[in-house]
Amino acid sequence: MSGRALLHLLLAGLLALVAGHGDRQPKPLPLPASLFTGRNGIQQTSCSGGFSARKAVDFDGQAPYILRFQEVLTNLGGWSATESDFQAPCTGAYFFTFHAVSTDGGDFTVALMKEGKYQVTAYGSVADYQHGSNSALLFLNAGEKVNLEVQQGILYEHPYDEAYTTFSGFLVEQF
Amino acid sequence: MSGRALLHLLLAGLLALVAGHGDRQPKPLPLPASLFTGRNGIQQTSCSGGFSARKAVDFDGQAPYILRFQEVLTNLGGWSATESDFQAPCTGAYFFTFHAVSTDGGDFTVALMKEGKYQVTAYGSVADYQHGSNSALLFLNAGEKVNLEVQQGILYEHPYDEAYTTFSGFLVEQF
Amino acid sequence: MSGRALLHLLLAGLLALVAGHGDRQPKPLPLPASLFTGRNGIQQTSCSGGFSARKAVDFDGQAPYILRFQEVLTNLGGWSATESDFQAPCTGAYFFTFHAVSTDGGDFTVALMKEGKYQVTAYGSVADYQHGSNSALLFLNAGEKVNLEVQQGILYEHPYDEAYTTFSGFLVEQF
């Protein structure tokens, strides 16, 4: 086996170790990885990572708590429905955006967290059903996790078919 | 003609059939498609899809109705100004985000629809000129359409030069 | 030297001229550029561009003024912390999104500007601490600049650790 082929196998194995456990695999389209020439000039295993989750799980306990979602709209890989967090399947820059609505009369702050470290806040005001959202482009090493944390207040989610709370992210550039 | 070359021709022809009608072609930079090695390991015709539309068309009729836009800010391919919808030029994952503002005293719900099927809602509250927005990463087959639907209430759009309502989307990963 | 190699050198030099001055270089991962086959069928120098800035600098002067940020969360290349603007490192389509919160009792309009030309507005209402945001996909020639302008009112930014105001952008497709 050539050195390059061995490298490919090792990279693929590493990726499988990082992304291949739990419920993080891309459900709708489990495609085999291919090779591409990365920005560093050597061939790499290409990577797919991204998700959209919708509808906040009702939780009227004491903040701070992890914001959990009822439904997975899309999973290209990395999102865990049971953990309600995203684990980077490969090292790169990822874009995240999230939206929520406050209850009638209460406000909220929801924070984007990377490996437990604060990034940005969405604030929804105390008037009735106020929208709050925020976004960030983050550098993640393979295996690092991102989630949302309700740091204060509670959220309003539609009791039936509509989805007001969402959390989406995807790989922008692989390193 | 080799089998691979024939496949390329077929793929290019299929793409032209799907994306090449109406006003959906990318206006500013009509570049020829090139070939790339897709995640499935075979060469594919590369794909460009994305748009930004701005300024809601005033409409005080009965909801639900399609949210239409006055201006196209950017069209990489797939957006129809006349239909006010986006048609996926190729199969893949696409990111969409949309923003709107309520009127003075009225609220609204605007839904992101994929092939007529509900995805997520932006809610703008009843206080004066409240912002509402939402986002989603969606898997689309080539030819599938996405649009916005005002499901309740009406929107405020600036009467002159400013743009409050927007709808943007772009291809994140081609399959 | 072959014609193709000369072209690569020229492209790399041009890119360095455009992106390599001031504080716009990507700080965390200064990777060497590689070559890829662009949509026009010829090899190009690959390009990295994107950023997230957070926490608005307090400014209670007369609008309009440039919205400046206290911190750089991520810089893949193109963002200048001193200028608080993004300069496209290569020609392509870029996605931008921005979020802000109004003060208690005041409203604001923040505009996304491309080369001094208006694109879209985020409006935050006069009720207390109202969120406003907007997004756009823009075509930029290499070297063109994008920034935010507070066109009316002032913003609320958290006095301590939280970040309410953000501005993010990244390359979607290189031409």
Short mmCIF file of C-alpha atoms in Angstrom, two decimals:
data_model
loop_
_atom_site.label_atom_id
_atom_site.label_comp_id
_atom_site.label_asym_id
_atom_site.label_seq_id
_atom_site.Cartn_x
_atom_site.Cartn_y
_atom_site.Cartn_z
CA MET A 1 0.00 0.00 0.00
CA SER A 2 1.37 3.41 -0.91
CA GLY A 3 1.94 6.11 1.71
CA ARG A 4 -0.80 8.25 0.25
CA ALA A 5 -3.33 5.41 0.27
CA LEU A 6 -2.38 4.63 3.86
CA LEU A 7 -2.88 8.28 4.79
CA HIS A 8 -6.33 8.18 3.21
CA LEU A 9 -7.26 5.11 5.17
CA LEU A 10 -6.01 6.66 8.41
CA LEU A 11 -7.94 9.89 7.76
CA ALA A 12 -11.10 7.96 6.94
CA GLY A 13 -10.70 5.88 10.09
CA LEU A 14 -10.15 8.97 12.21
CA LEU A 15 -13.26 10.58 10.74
CA ALA A 16 -15.28 7.48 11.46
CA LEU A 17 -14.07 7.46 15.05
CA VAL A 18 -15.00 11.10 15.51
CA ALA A 19 -18.33 11.19 13.71
CA GLY A 20 -19.52 7.63 13.61
CA HIS A 21 -20.95 7.05 17.07
CA GLY A 22 -24.33 7.75 18.62
CA ASP A 23 -27.02 9.28 16.41
CA ARG A 24 -24.86 11.82 14.63
CA GLN A 25 -24.63 10.09 11.26
CA PRO A 26 -26.40 11.84 8.39
CA LYS A 27 -29.73 10.02 8.19
CA PRO A 28 -31.17 10.89 4.81
CA LEU A 29 -28.13 10.33 2.56
CA PRO A 30 -25.34 8.14 3.97
CA LEU A 31 -22.88 8.71 1.11
CA PRO A 32 -19.32 7.39 1.07
CA ALA A 33 -16.65 10.05 1.62
CA SER A 34 -14.49 11.04 -1.35
CA LEU A 35 -11.07 12.66 -1.54
CA PHE A 36 -10.35 16.27 -2.35
CA THR A 37 -7.24 18.41 -2.52
CA GLY A 38 -7.33 20.61 0.58
CA ARG A 39 -5.98 24.09 1.01
CA ASN A 40 -2.74 22.64 2.35
CA GLY A 41 -2.09 20.96 -1.01
CA ILE A 42 -2.51 17.35 0.13
CA GLN A 43 -5.50 15.17 -0.52
CA GLN A 44 -7.99 14.87 2.34
CA THR A 45 -11.14 12.96 3.05
CA SER A 46 -14.01 15.29 2.19
CA CYS A 47 -16.37 16.13 4.98
CA SER A 48 -20.07 16.77 5.38
CA GLY A 49 -21.46 18.50 8.45
CA GLY A 50 -24.62 20.48 9.08
CA PHE A 51 -28.08 20.39 10.59
CA SER A 52 -31.37 22.14 11.31
CA ALA A 53 -33.35 21.36 14.44
CA ARG A 54 -36.74 22.88 15.20
CA LYS A 55 -39.36 23.29 17.97
CA ALA A 56 -37.97 23.84 21.46
CA VAL A 57 -38.78 21.26 24.10
CA ASP A 58 -40.85 22.89 26.85
CA PHE A 59 -38.80 23.38 29.96
CA ASP A 60 -39.88 25.61 32.82
CA GLY A 61 -37.07 24.67 35.21
CA GLN A 62 -34.26 26.80 36.51
CA ALA A 63 -31.92 28.44 33.96
CA PRO A 64 -29.26 27.84 32.76
CA TYR A 65 -30.22 24.70 30.86
CA ILE A 66 -29.49 23.17 27.45
CA LEU A 67 -32.03 24.15 24.81
CA ARG A 68 -33.41 20.90 23.40
CA PHE A 69 -35.36 20.36 20.20
CA GLN A 70 -38.31 18.14 19.36
CA GLU A 71 -37.50 17.55 15.69
CA VAL A 72 -34.55 17.24 13.32
CA LEU A 73 -35.33 18.94 10.01
CA THR A 74 -31.98 18.09 8.37
CA ASN A 75 -28.84 16.24 9.46
CA LEU A 76 -25.84 16.20 7.12
CA GLY A 77 -23.80 14.77 9.97
CA GLY A 78 -22.77 15.96 13.43
CA TRP A 79 -26.13 16.71 15.04
CA SER A 80 -27.26 14.51 17.94
CA ALA A 81 -31.01 14.58 18.55
CA THR A 82 -30.60 12.98 21.96
CA GLU A 83 -27.89 15.41 23.11
CA SER A 84 -29.26 18.43 21.18
CA ASP A 85 -25.73 19.43 20.24
CA PHE A 86 -23.54 19.48 17.16
CA GLN A 87 -20.15 17.77 17.04
CA ALA A 88 -17.79 18.90 14.26
CA PRO A 89 -17.09 15.91 11.97
CA CYS A 90 -13.92 17.61 10.74
CA THR A 91 -11.76 20.63 11.51
CA GLY A 92 -12.98 23.80 9.82
CA ALA A 93 -15.09 26.94 9.97
CA TYR A 94 -18.79 26.45 10.68
CA PHE A 95 -21.69 28.91 10.53
CA PHE A 96 -24.43 28.75 13.17
CA THR A 97 -27.68 30.67 13.50
CA PHE A 98 -30.56 30.35 15.97
CA HIS A 99 -33.99 31.90 16.53
CA ALA A 100 -36.41 31.93 19.47
CA VAL A 101 -39.53 33.75 20.69
CA SER A 102 -40.25 34.94 24.22
CA THR A 103 -43.41 34.12 26.18
CA ASP A 104 -46.19 36.65 26.74
CA GLY A 105 -44.61 38.93 29.32
CA GLY A 106 -41.28 37.18 29.89
CA ASP A 107 -37.89 37.75 28.29
CA PHE A 108 -35.03 35.34 27.59
CA THR A 109 -31.36 35.08 26.76
CA VAL A 110 -30.13 32.12 24.71
CA ALA A 111 -26.38 31.69 24.28
CA LEU A 112 -24.40 29.85 21.63
CA MET A 113 -21.80 27.73 23.44
CA LYS A 114 -18.66 26.12 21.99
CA GLU A 115 -17.18 23.44 24.24
CA GLY A 116 -18.99 25.10 27.17
CA LYS A 117 -17.53 28.49 26.31
CA TYR A 118 -19.81 31.47 25.63
CA GLN A 119 -19.93 32.92 22.10
CA VAL A 120 -22.99 35.17 21.41
CA THR A 121 -26.47 35.84 22.84
CA ALA A 122 -29.96 36.10 21.37
CA TYR A 123 -32.20 38.32 23.48
CA GLY A 124 -36.01 38.27 23.32
CA SER A 125 -37.73 41.15 25.06
CA VAL A 126 -40.45 41.20 27.75
CA ALA A 127 -43.26 42.42 25.51
CA ASP A 128 -45.45 39.61 24.18
CA TYR A 129 -43.83 36.97 21.98
CA GLN A 130 -40.69 38.89 21.01
CA HIS A 131 -38.28 37.38 18.54
CA GLY A 132 -34.56 37.11 19.32
CA SER A 133 -31.78 35.55 17.25
CA ASN A 134 -28.06 35.57 16.64
CA SER A 135 -25.38 33.99 14.45
CA ALA A 136 -21.67 33.24 14.42
CA LEU A 137 -18.95 31.79 12.26
CA LEU A 138 -16.81 29.58 14.50
CA PHE A 139 -13.59 27.66 14.04
CA LEU A 140 -14.00 24.10 15.35
CA ASN A 141 -11.51 21.29 15.69
CA ALA A 142 -12.87 17.87 14.72
CA GLY A 143 -14.84 16.52 17.68
CA GLU A 144 -15.59 19.88 19.32
CA LYS A 145 -19.20 20.46 20.31
CA VAL A 146 -21.58 23.40 19.98
CA ASN A 147 -24.98 23.79 21.66
CA LEU A 148 -27.50 26.39 22.81
CA GLU A 149 -28.03 27.29 26.45
CA VAL A 150 -31.05 29.14 27.83
CA GLN A 151 -29.28 31.38 30.32
CA GLN A 152 -32.32 33.26 31.58
CA GLY A 153 -36.10 33.10 31.11
CA ILE A 154 -38.19 30.64 29.10
CA LEU A 155 -39.17 30.35 25.45
CA TYR A 156 -42.49 30.20 23.69
CA GLU A 157 -42.93 27.32 21.26
CA HIS A 158 -46.04 26.77 19.18
CA PRO A 159 -48.10 23.96 20.76
CA TYR A 160 -49.10 22.39 17.43
CA ASP A 161 -47.68 22.33 13.92
CA GLU A 162 -45.65 25.53 13.71
CA ALA A 163 -41.96 25.80 14.64
CA TYR A 164 -40.72 29.06 16.17
CA THR A 165 -37.43 27.97 17.73
CA THR A 166 -34.71 26.77 15.36
CA PHE A 167 -30.99 26.01 15.42
CA SER A 168 -29.04 25.52 12.18
CA GLY A 169 -25.37 25.13 11.30
CA PHE A 170 -23.14 23.90 8.51
CA LEU A 171 -19.53 23.56 7.40
CA VAL A 172 -18.30 26.62 5.51
CA GLU A 173 -14.67 25.69 4.93
CA GLN A 174 -12.72 22.55 5.79
CA PHE A 175 -9.10 22.93 6.87
CA MET B 1 -18.09 8.71 -27.14
CA SER B 2 -17.05 7.09 -23.86
CA GLY B 3 -19.57 6.15 -21.20
CA ARG B 4 -18.26 8.83 -18.87
CA ALA B 5 -18.47 11.56 -21.51
CA LEU B 6 -22.00 10.46 -22.32
CA LEU B 7 -22.90 10.63 -18.62
CA HIS B 8 -21.52 14.17 -18.46
CA LEU B 9 -23.59 15.21 -21.45
CA LEU B 10 -26.69 13.65 -19.94
CA LEU B 11 -26.10 15.34 -16.60
CA ALA B 12 -25.50 18.70 -18.28
CA GLY B 13 -28.63 18.27 -20.35
CA LEU B 14 -30.68 17.33 -17.30
CA LEU B 15 -29.36 20.39 -15.45
CA ALA B 16 -30.25 22.61 -18.38
CA LEU B 17 -33.76 21.16 -18.47
CA VAL B 18 -34.23 21.73 -14.76
CA ALA B 19 -32.63 25.17 -14.38
CA GLY B 20 -32.69 26.65 -17.83
CA HIS B 21 -36.25 27.87 -18.19
CA GLY B 22 -38.02 31.08 -17.22
CA ASP B 23 -36.03 33.80 -15.48
CA ARG B 24 -34.02 31.58 -13.12
CA GLN B 25 -30.65 31.79 -14.86
CA PRO B 26 -27.92 33.64 -12.97
CA LYS B 27 -27.98 37.09 -14.50
CA PRO B 28 -24.70 38.72 -13.50
CA LEU B 29 -22.20 35.95 -14.35
CA PRO B 30 -23.43 33.26 -16.76
CA LEU B 31 -20.39 30.98 -16.44
CA PRO B 32 -20.09 27.58 -18.11
CA ALA B 33 -20.44 24.65 -15.73
CA SER B 34 -17.32 22.61 -14.97
CA LEU B 35 -16.91 19.06 -13.68
CA PHE B 36 -15.96 18.05 -10.17
CA THR B 37 -15.62 14.78 -8.29
CA GLY B 38 -18.68 14.53 -6.08
CA ARG B 39 -19.02 12.82 -2.73
CA ASN B 40 -20.24 9.68 -4.46
CA GLY B 41 -16.86 9.36 -6.21
CA ILE B 42 -18.05 10.04 -9.75
CA GLN B 43 -17.58 13.25 -11.68
CA GLN B 44 -20.55 15.60 -11.70
CA THR B 45 -21.46 18.89 -13.31
CA SER B 46 -20.73 21.56 -10.73
CA CYS B 47 -23.65 23.64 -9.65
CA SER B 48 -24.35 27.22 -8.67
CA GLY B 49 -27.49 28.17 -6.79
CA GLY B 50 -28.39 31.06 -4.53
CA PHE B 51 -30.21 34.37 -4.29
CA SER B 52 -31.19 37.40 -2.25
CA ALA B 53 -34.49 39.16 -2.83
CA ARG B 54 -35.56 42.32 -1.00
CA LYS B 55 -38.54 44.61 -0.35
CA ALA B 56 -41.88 42.87 0.10
CA VAL B 57 -44.62 43.65 -2.40
CA ASP B 58 -47.51 45.31 -0.57
CA PHE B 59 -50.43 42.96 -0.27
CA ASP B 60 -53.35 43.55 2.05
CA GLY B 61 -55.48 40.64 0.88
CA GLN B 62 -56.46 37.54 2.74
CA ALA B 63 -53.71 35.30 4.15
CA PRO B 64 -52.28 32.82 3.31
CA TYR B 65 -50.53 34.24 0.26
CA ILE B 66 -47.07 33.96 -1.35
CA LEU B 67 -44.67 36.64 -0.14
CA ARG B 68 -43.43 38.43 -3.25
CA PHE B 69 -40.42 40.70 -3.61
CA GLN B 70 -39.87 43.92 -5.55
CA GLU B 71 -36.15 43.51 -6.22
CA VAL B 72 -33.52 40.82 -6.82
CA LEU B 73 -30.30 41.73 -5.06
CA THR B 74 -28.36 38.64 -6.23
CA ASN B 75 -29.18 35.60 -8.35
CA LEU B 76 -26.58 32.84 -8.68
CA GLY B 77 -29.25 30.70 -10.28
CA GLY B 78 -32.58 29.25 -9.18
CA TRP B 79 -34.51 32.37 -8.12
CA SER B 80 -37.51 33.42 -10.19
CA ALA B 81 -38.45 37.08 -9.79
CA THR B 82 -41.81 36.49 -11.41
CA GLU B 83 -42.70 33.49 -9.23
CA SER B 84 -40.88 34.74 -6.09
CA ASP B 85 -39.60 31.25 -5.45
CA PHE B 86 -36.34 29.35 -5.61
CA GLN B 87 -35.94 26.15 -7.61
CA ALA B 88 -32.96 23.97 -6.72
CA PRO B 89 -30.66 23.76 -9.76
CA CYS B 90 -29.13 20.56 -8.36
CA THR B 91 -29.65 18.08 -5.56
CA GLY B 92 -28.04 19.14 -2.30
CA ALA B 93 -28.34 20.95 1.02
CA TYR B 94 -29.38 24.59 0.88
CA PHE B 95 -29.47 27.24 3.59
CA PHE B 96 -32.35 29.73 3.71
CA THR B 97 -32.94 32.76 5.92
CA PHE B 98 -35.67 35.41 5.87
CA HIS B 99 -36.52 38.63 7.73
CA ALA B 100 -39.65 40.76 7.99
CA VAL B 101 -41.13 43.58 10.11
CA SER B 102 -44.71 43.87 11.38
CA THR B 103 -46.94 46.86 10.85
CA ASP B 104 -47.72 49.36 13.64
CA GLY B 105 -50.10 47.34 15.79
CA GLY B 106 -50.39 44.14 13.74
CA ASP B 107 -48.49 40.88 13.98
CA PHE B 108 -47.58 38.33 11.29
CA THR B 109 -46.43 34.78 10.69
CA VAL B 110 -44.31 34.03 7.62
CA ALA B 111 -43.54 30.39 6.84
CA LEU B 112 -40.75 28.85 4.81
CA MET B 113 -42.34 26.30 2.47
CA LYS B 114 -40.65 23.46 0.55
CA GLU B 115 -42.81 22.04 -2.23
CA GLY B 116 -45.84 23.41 -0.40
CA LYS B 117 -44.81 21.73 2.85
CA TYR B 118 -44.30 23.78 6.01
CA GLN B 119 -40.77 24.09 7.46
CA VAL B 120 -40.34 26.98 9.98
CA THR B 121 -42.08 30.24 10.98
CA ALA B 122 -40.92 33.81 11.55
CA TYR B 123 -43.20 35.61 13.98
CA GLY B 124 -43.38 39.43 14.28
CA SER B 125 -45.23 40.70 17.32
CA VAL B 126 -48.16 43.13 17.66
CA ALA B 127 -46.16 46.03 19.12
CA ASP B 128 -45.07 48.59 16.53
CA TYR B 129 -42.78 47.41 13.71
CA GLN B 130 -41.50 44.22 15.34
CA HIS B 131 -38.84 42.19 13.60
CA GLY B 132 -39.27 38.47 12.99
CA SER B 133 -36.99 36.04 11.17
CA ASN B 134 -36.04 32.41 10.84
CA SER B 135 -33.62 30.09 9.02
CA ALA B 136 -33.29 26.48 7.92
CA LEU B 137 -30.91 24.11 6.22
CA LEU B 138 -32.97 21.99 3.83
CA PHE B 139 -32.26 19.01 1.61
CA LEU B 140 -33.64 19.63 -1.89
CA ASN B 141 -33.80 17.40 -4.92
CA ALA B 142 -32.99 19.15 -8.19
CA GLY B 143 -36.12 20.95 -9.34
CA GLU B 144 -37.78 21.23 -5.93
CA LYS B 145 -39.08 24.68 -5.01
CA VAL B 146 -38.93 26.80 -1.87
CA ASN B 147 -40.91 29.98 -1.16
CA LEU B 148 -42.25 32.13 1.66
CA GLU B 149 -45.90 32.24 2.62
CA VAL B 150 -47.54 34.93 4.74
CA GLN B 151 -49.83 32.74 6.82
CA GLN B 152 -51.33 35.48 8.98
CA GLY B 153 -51.22 39.29 9.20
CA ILE B 154 -49.44 41.76 6.92
CA LEU B 155 -45.88 43.08 6.69
CA TYR B 156 -44.44 46.56 6.86
CA GLU B 157 -42.08 47.47 4.03
CA HIS B 158 -40.31 50.81 3.76
CA PRO B 159 -42.10 52.97 1.16
CA TYR B 160 -38.91 54.40 -0.33
CA ASP B 161 -35.26 53.33 -0.55
CA GLU B 162 -34.83 51.03 2.45
CA ALA B 163 -35.42 47.25 2.39
CA TYR B 164 -36.80 45.59 5.54
CA THR B 165 -38.07 42.30 4.14
CA THR B 166 -35.48 39.90 2.69
CA PHE B 167 -35.21 36.28 1.59
CA SER B 168 -31.80 34.70 0.91
CA GLY B 169 -30.61 31.19 0.18
CA PHE B 170 -27.66 29.33 -1.26
CA LEU B 171 -26.23 25.88 -1.95
CA VAL B 172 -24.19 24.55 0.99
CA GLU B 173 -23.30 21.08 -0.28
CA GLN B 174 -24.03 19.36 -3.58
CA PHE B 175 -24.76 15.64 -3.53
CA MET C 1 8.34 28.66 -16.54
CA SER C 2 5.19 27.47 -18.24
CA GLY C 3 2.34 29.80 -19.03
CA ARG C 4 0.10 28.07 -16.50
CA ALA C 5 2.71 28.34 -13.71
CA LEU C 6 3.20 32.01 -14.55
CA LEU C 7 -0.56 32.54 -14.34
CA HIS C 8 -0.62 30.90 -10.91
CA LEU C 9 2.18 33.15 -9.70
CA LEU C 10 0.40 36.21 -11.04
CA LEU C 11 -2.88 35.19 -9.39
CA ALA C 12 -1.15 34.50 -6.08
CA GLY C 13 0.62 37.85 -6.27
CA LEU C 14 -2.59 39.67 -7.08
CA LEU C 15 -4.32 37.99 -4.14
CA ALA C 16 -1.48 38.98 -1.83
CA LEU C 17 -1.74 42.57 -3.04
CA VAL C 18 -5.47 42.65 -2.44
CA ALA C 19 -5.70 40.81 0.86
CA GLY C 20 -2.25 40.97 2.37
CA HIS C 21 -2.17 44.43 3.90
CA GLY C 22 -3.26 45.82 7.24
CA ASP C 23 -4.81 43.41 9.75
CA ARG C 24 -6.97 41.41 7.35
CA GLN C 25 -4.92 38.21 7.24
CA PRO C 26 -6.54 35.16 8.83
CA LYS C 27 -5.01 35.02 12.26
CA PRO C 28 -5.66 31.52 13.56
CA LEU C 29 -4.68 29.40 10.57
CA PRO C 30 -2.37 31.03 7.99
CA LEU C 31 -2.50 28.21 5.43
CA PRO C 32 -0.84 28.35 2.04
CA ALA C 33 -3.25 28.75 -0.85
CA SER C 34 -3.78 25.74 -3.11
CA LEU C 35 -5.06 25.47 -6.65
CA PHE C 36 -8.47 24.31 -7.71
CA THR C 37 -10.33 24.02 -10.99
CA GLY C 38 -12.82 26.88 -10.99
CA ARG C 39 -16.20 27.00 -12.63
CA ASN C 40 -14.64 28.59 -15.71
CA GLY C 41 -12.60 25.42 -16.23
CA ILE C 42 -9.15 26.88 -15.54
CA GLN C 43 -7.16 26.38 -12.37
CA GLN C 44 -7.37 29.18 -9.81
CA THR C 45 -5.82 29.99 -6.48
CA SER C 46 -8.31 28.86 -3.85
CA CYS C 47 -9.62 31.51 -1.53
CA SER C 48 -10.61 31.78 2.11
CA GLY C 49 -12.74 34.66 3.36
CA GLY C 50 -15.04 35.07 6.33
CA PHE C 51 -15.43 36.53 9.78
CA SER C 52 -17.50 37.03 12.90
CA ALA C 53 -17.21 40.21 14.96
CA ARG C 54 -19.09 40.80 18.21
CA LYS C 55 -19.99 43.47 20.78
CA ALA C 56 -20.75 46.91 19.36
CA VAL C 57 -18.50 49.77 20.40
CA ASP C 58 -20.57 52.32 22.33
CA PHE C 59 -21.16 55.41 20.27
CA ASP C 60 -23.74 58.05 21.15
CA GLY C 61 -22.77 60.53 18.44
CA GLN C 62 -24.74 61.65 15.44
CA ALA C 63 -25.91 58.99 12.95
CA PRO C 64 -24.98 57.88 10.34
CA TYR C 65 -21.78 56.28 11.59
CA ILE C 66 -19.88 53.04 10.98
CA LEU C 67 -20.83 50.28 13.42
CA ARG C 68 -17.59 49.17 15.07
CA PHE C 69 -16.94 46.02 17.06
CA GLN C 70 -14.94 45.34 20.20
CA GLU C 71 -13.93 41.75 19.43
CA VAL C 72 -13.12 39.46 16.53
CA LEU C 73 -14.58 36.01 17.13
CA THR C 74 -13.28 34.49 13.88
CA ASN C 75 -11.28 35.77 10.91
CA LEU C 76 -10.74 33.49 7.92
CA GLY C 77 -9.40 36.48 6.03
CA GLY C 78 -10.80 39.83 4.92
CA TRP C 79 -12.00 41.35 8.20
CA SER C 80 -10.20 44.41 9.53
CA ALA C 81 -10.66 44.95 13.25
CA THR C 82 -9.34 48.51 12.99
CA GLU C 83 -11.63 49.46 10.09
CA SER C 84 -14.57 47.25 11.16
CA ASP C 85 -15.14 46.26 7.55
CA PHE C 86 -14.72 43.20 5.36
CA GLN C 87 -12.71 43.28 2.14
CA ALA C 88 -13.35 40.45 -0.32
CA PRO C 89 -10.12 38.45 -0.76
CA CYS C 90 -11.41 37.10 -4.08
CA THR C 91 -14.28 37.60 -6.49
CA GLY C 92 -17.36 35.62 -5.56
CA ALA C 93 -20.69 35.45 -3.75
CA TYR C 94 -20.60 36.16 -0.01
CA PHE C 95 -23.28 35.75 2.64
CA PHE C 96 -23.63 38.36 5.39
CA THR C 97 -25.86 38.48 8.46
CA PHE C 98 -26.03 40.93 11.36
CA HIS C 99 -27.92 41.30 14.64
CA ALA C 100 -28.44 44.20 17.07
CA VAL C 101 -30.64 45.20 20.01
CA SER C 102 -32.22 48.62 20.64
CA THR C 103 -31.86 50.60 23.85
CA ASP C 104 -34.66 50.86 26.40
CA GLY C 105 -37.06 53.26 24.63
CA GLY C 106 -35.06 54.02 21.47
CA ASP C 107 -35.16 52.42 18.04
CA PHE C 108 -32.45 52.00 15.39
CA THR C 109 -31.80 51.23 11.76
CA VAL C 110 -28.55 49.47 10.80
CA ALA C 111 -27.75 49.13 7.10
CA LEU C 112 -25.50 46.68 5.29
CA MET C 113 -23.33 48.71 2.90
CA LYS C 114 -21.30 47.46 -0.08
CA GLU C 115 -18.74 49.97 -1.30
CA GLY C 116 -20.81 52.70 0.37
CA LYS C 117 -23.96 51.53 -1.42
CA TYR C 118 -27.07 50.56 0.58
CA GLN C 119 -28.19 46.91 0.56
CA VAL C 120 -30.63 45.97 3.40
CA THR C 121 -31.75 47.32 6.81
CA ALA C 122 -32.17 45.78 10.26
CA TYR C 123 -34.78 47.65 12.30
CA GLY C 124 -35.03 47.45 16.10
CA SER C 125 -38.22 48.89 17.56
CA VAL C 126 -38.78 51.54 20.28
CA ALA C 127 -40.02 49.14 22.95
CA ASP C 128 -37.32 48.07 25.40
CA TYR C 129 -34.34 46.17 24.00
CA GLN C 130 -35.86 45.05 20.70
CA HIS C 131 -33.94 42.75 18.43
CA GLY C 132 -33.38 43.58 14.76
CA SER C 133 -31.40 41.71 12.11
CA ASN C 134 -31.03 41.14 8.41
CA SER C 135 -29.03 39.13 5.87
CA ALA C 136 -27.94 39.23 2.23
CA LEU C 137 -26.06 37.23 -0.35
CA LEU C 138 -23.88 39.69 -2.27
CA PHE C 139 -21.65 39.44 -5.30
CA LEU C 140 -18.28 41.08 -4.56
CA ASN C 141 -15.29 41.71 -6.78
CA ALA C 142 -11.93 41.06 -5.12
CA GLY C 143 -11.05 44.10 -3.04
CA GLU C 144 -14.60 45.41 -2.59
CA LYS C 145 -15.59 46.30 0.96
CA VAL C 146 -18.70 45.67 3.07
CA ASN C 147 -19.54 47.28 6.41
CA LEU C 148 -22.46 48.14 8.70
CA GLU C 149 -23.75 51.68 9.15
CA VAL C 150 -25.97 52.84 12.00
CA GLN C 151 -28.27 55.13 10.05
CA GLN C 152 -30.51 56.17 12.91
CA GLY C 153 -30.65 55.69 16.70
CA ILE C 154 -28.22 53.89 18.98
CA LEU C 155 -27.66 50.27 19.97
CA TYR C 156 -27.65 48.48 23.30
CA GLU C 157 -24.62 46.33 23.97
CA HIS C 158 -24.15 44.29 27.13
CA PRO C 159 -21.71 46.10 29.45
CA TYR C 160 -19.93 42.93 30.57
CA ASP C 161 -19.40 39.46 29.15
CA GLU C 162 -22.37 38.96 26.84
CA ALA C 163 -22.40 39.90 23.14
CA TYR C 164 -25.68 41.13 21.61
CA THR C 165 -24.44 42.83 18.45
CA THR C 166 -22.78 40.62 15.81
CA PHE C 167 -21.71 40.78 12.17
CA SER C 168 -20.74 37.63 10.27
CA GLY C 169 -19.93 36.83 6.66
CA PHE C 170 -18.26 34.20 4.53
CA LEU C 171 -17.50 33.16 0.96
CA VAL C 172 -20.25 31.00 -0.55
CA GLU C 173 -18.94 30.56 -4.09
CA GLN C 174 -15.73 31.73 -5.73
CA PHE C 175 -15.87 32.81 -9.37
#
